[in-house]
Amino acid sequence: MCGIVGFTGRRDAAPILLDGLSKLEYRGYDSAGVAVGGQSGIQMVKTSGVIKNLKEKTHDGMDLPGHSGIGHTRWATHGAPTDLNAHPHMSNNEKFAIVHNGIIENYAVLREELKEKGFIFKSETDTEVIVHLLDFYYTGDFKTTVMKTVARLEGSYALGVICADFPGHLFAVREAGPLILGVGVDEHYFASDVTALISHTKNVIYLEDGQFAQLTPDGISLYDSTGAAIEAPVTRVVWDIEAAEKGGYEHFMLKEIMEQPSALKATIEPRIKQGEIVLDEFSLSEEDLQNINKIIITACGSAYYAGCQGKYAIEELCRIPVEIDLASELRYRNPLVDDKTLLIVVSQSGETADTIAAMKECKDRGAKILAIVNVVGSTISKLADHVIYTWAGPEIAVATTKGYSTQVAVLDLFAVYLAKRLGRIDDARYQELMDCIRQFPALVQRAIDLNPNLMQLAEQYHNKENVFFIGRYNDYAACLEGSLKLKEISYIHSEAYAAGELKHGTIALIEEGRLVIALCCYERLFDKMMSNIKEVKARGACVLGVALEGNREIFKEADDVIAVPRTEPIFNALAEIIPLQLFSYYVAKENGCDIDKPKNLAKSVTVE
Ligand code: F6R
């Protein structure tokens, strides 16, 4: 999704803004631009396409002298990805320039009103109304002008504003869109994502909804929505710059796949202390916990698929009903939620618009909210009653890997923790399950090491046009994620099916040479899976079996086999996804795809 950066200090702003925008490239974008305030007013350059074009157009920023400015990467919503629609947008009198993330819902009305007042629109964006409103309300006082403008806006926005009359001053405004201020020495920054800040400063302030800030080289002034001065804590970011760089790997995705053992270690180890799972972050009282009669897990995309695994683990161990619902559905379905509902929200970024909306919907109905989130200070982490962070570190590749696996691990850990607190498992079983979870980092490392043939398998299968993933129980949860991974980075059409469901229609698509990836790790249902494999083989399919290490039976039917290390069966999905991530990676590489930035996708989906 769109990215924002802002800088004010004593150094040249443009190179710093361009560098910040490069750090945000991973989020997915289709055009970019910068505006710098200098002696001769505001200079702006923008272009469709990649940051490289912007660097070329500005001679690495050298053409834009000035010590403060704003930059943007745009992911088109209102209007095509053209030079004109790219941000920043400038007022007709060239006094103001702005960058904006989010959607202005009342832009059509504002646009008509401003046109009637004589303002000339150059783009098709919703954003442009903001810059003309600034111009309209301007009386010489920057802060008042920003406040009057913002008061007219409906929707979600993170805004960066500069004014030619106030060189060195930036305004940053947040309403339902991530915006973080960077605190430096004689220079200050803002960005929609900490990855754009950490090479400059690790001291940050997370703006909250309704707050805005004025940044100058000398300091940051914070205000609430009424304009009253407020204080906010400066937080230290724990991620380091190496974590946001490729470190010798060809792609961020491969690096992040390989980082999974250490990400899991960071996520699990601090939570198992002296033979107990300690989740201080989940401080629900005993009384409230005993009152919970239903759990709903909600999320989008891969986070939702992590939730599918979570449902199996929690329901199995805690014997409590668990619903799993896509956030984009939950938010509109008038859900049966009350104060006896525990809502578990899963999100890597913590900024996914649908997930936030579903969460607010349930919160209004009294649900207790536990968020499983990777990004500290994100909107979801702030809205939740309880937050368990996945300590995966920054995830740069658009397709999630370590984000997903740490979510699964936290859900598994939570399932065991809750089962113990609810008295649904005895001490021996608790210890046994906890030991398994403690072994997750080693398990995942073994899942990587066990399959040196994945590159060859990818060579063999990369030109398939349609693929089906089939599985039962938690194998099915892994199918959903495995299939998404393959389609989103290699653009191969792929579908995940509960294996028993195949014959209710989809089997019509099984024909000679069709690739079926059959996940058969849940051994209680292995025989059922073998029957499904026979059914598809009888129709000419080519089967890539995924089975537990040591399983010889699978070789009787499958054409090729991927091995998965053994763990407690209810936790299979974690180890199982690892070779599937690698397989997708190598297939995408064979097909020459842009692995870290697949077409049409954005890292964090901050609009509906
Ligand atoms: C797929 C992927 C997406 C995200 C989804 C939710 O690889 O990354 O499906 O899982 O957009 O994002 P978060 O977890 O940030 O809420």
Coordinates of N, CA and C and ligand atoms in Angstrom, one line a residue, residues 300-303 347-349 352 398-400 407 484-485 488 605, ligand 1:
C300 N -7.3 -11.5 7.6 CA -7.4 -11.5 6.2 C -6.2 -12.4 5.6
G301 N -6.4 -12.9 4.5 CA -5.3 -13.6 3.7 C -4.6 -14.7 4.6
S302 N -3.3 -14.6 4.5 CA -2.5 -15.6 5.2 C -2.7 -15.6 6.7
A303 N -3.0 -14.4 7.3 CA -3.2 -14.3 8.7 C -4.5 -15.1 9.0
S347 N -2.8 -10.4 12.7 CA -2.3 -9.5 11.7 C -0.8 -9.3 11.8
Q348 N -0.1 -9.4 10.7 CA 1.3 -9.1 10.7 C 1.5 -7.6 10.9
S349 N 0.9 -6.9 10.0 CA 1.2 -5.4 9.9 C 0.5 -4.7 11.1
T352 N -4.3 -3.7 8.8 CA -5.2 -4.1 7.7 C -6.6 -3.6 7.9
V398 N 6.5 -9.1 0.1 CA 5.1 -8.9 0.2 C 4.4 -10.2 0.7
A399 N 4.8 -11.3 0.1 CA 4.2 -12.6 0.6 C 4.7 -13.0 1.9
T400 N 3.8 -13.2 2.9 CA 4.3 -13.4 4.2 C 4.8 -14.9 4.4
Q407 N 2.7 -16.5 13.6 CA 1.3 -16.4 14.0 C 0.7 -17.8 14.4
L484 N -2.1 -20.3 -1.5 CA -2.0 -18.8 -1.7 C -0.6 -18.4 -2.0
K485 N 0.4 -19.1 -1.3 CA 1.8 -18.7 -1.5 C 2.1 -18.9 -3.0
E488 N 0.2 -16.3 -5.4 CA 0.5 -14.9 -5.3 C 1.9 -14.6 -5.8
V605 N -2.6 -3.9 3.6 CA -3.8 -3.5 2.9 C -4.6 -2.5 3.8
Ligands
F6R1 C1 -0.1 -13.2 1.8 C2 -0.2 -12.1 2.6 C3 -1.5 -11.5 2.9 C4 -1.7 -11.0 4.3 C5 -3.0 -10.2 4.5 C6 -3.2 -9.8 6.0 O1 1.2 -13.7 1.6 O2 0.8 -11.6 3.1 O3 -2.6 -12.3 2.6 O4 -1.6 -12.1 5.2 O5 -3.1 -9.1 3.7 O6 -2.2 -8.9 6.3 P1 -1.8 -8.6 7.8 O7 -1.3 -9.9 8.4 O8 -0.8 -7.6 7.8 O9 -3.1 -8.2 8.5

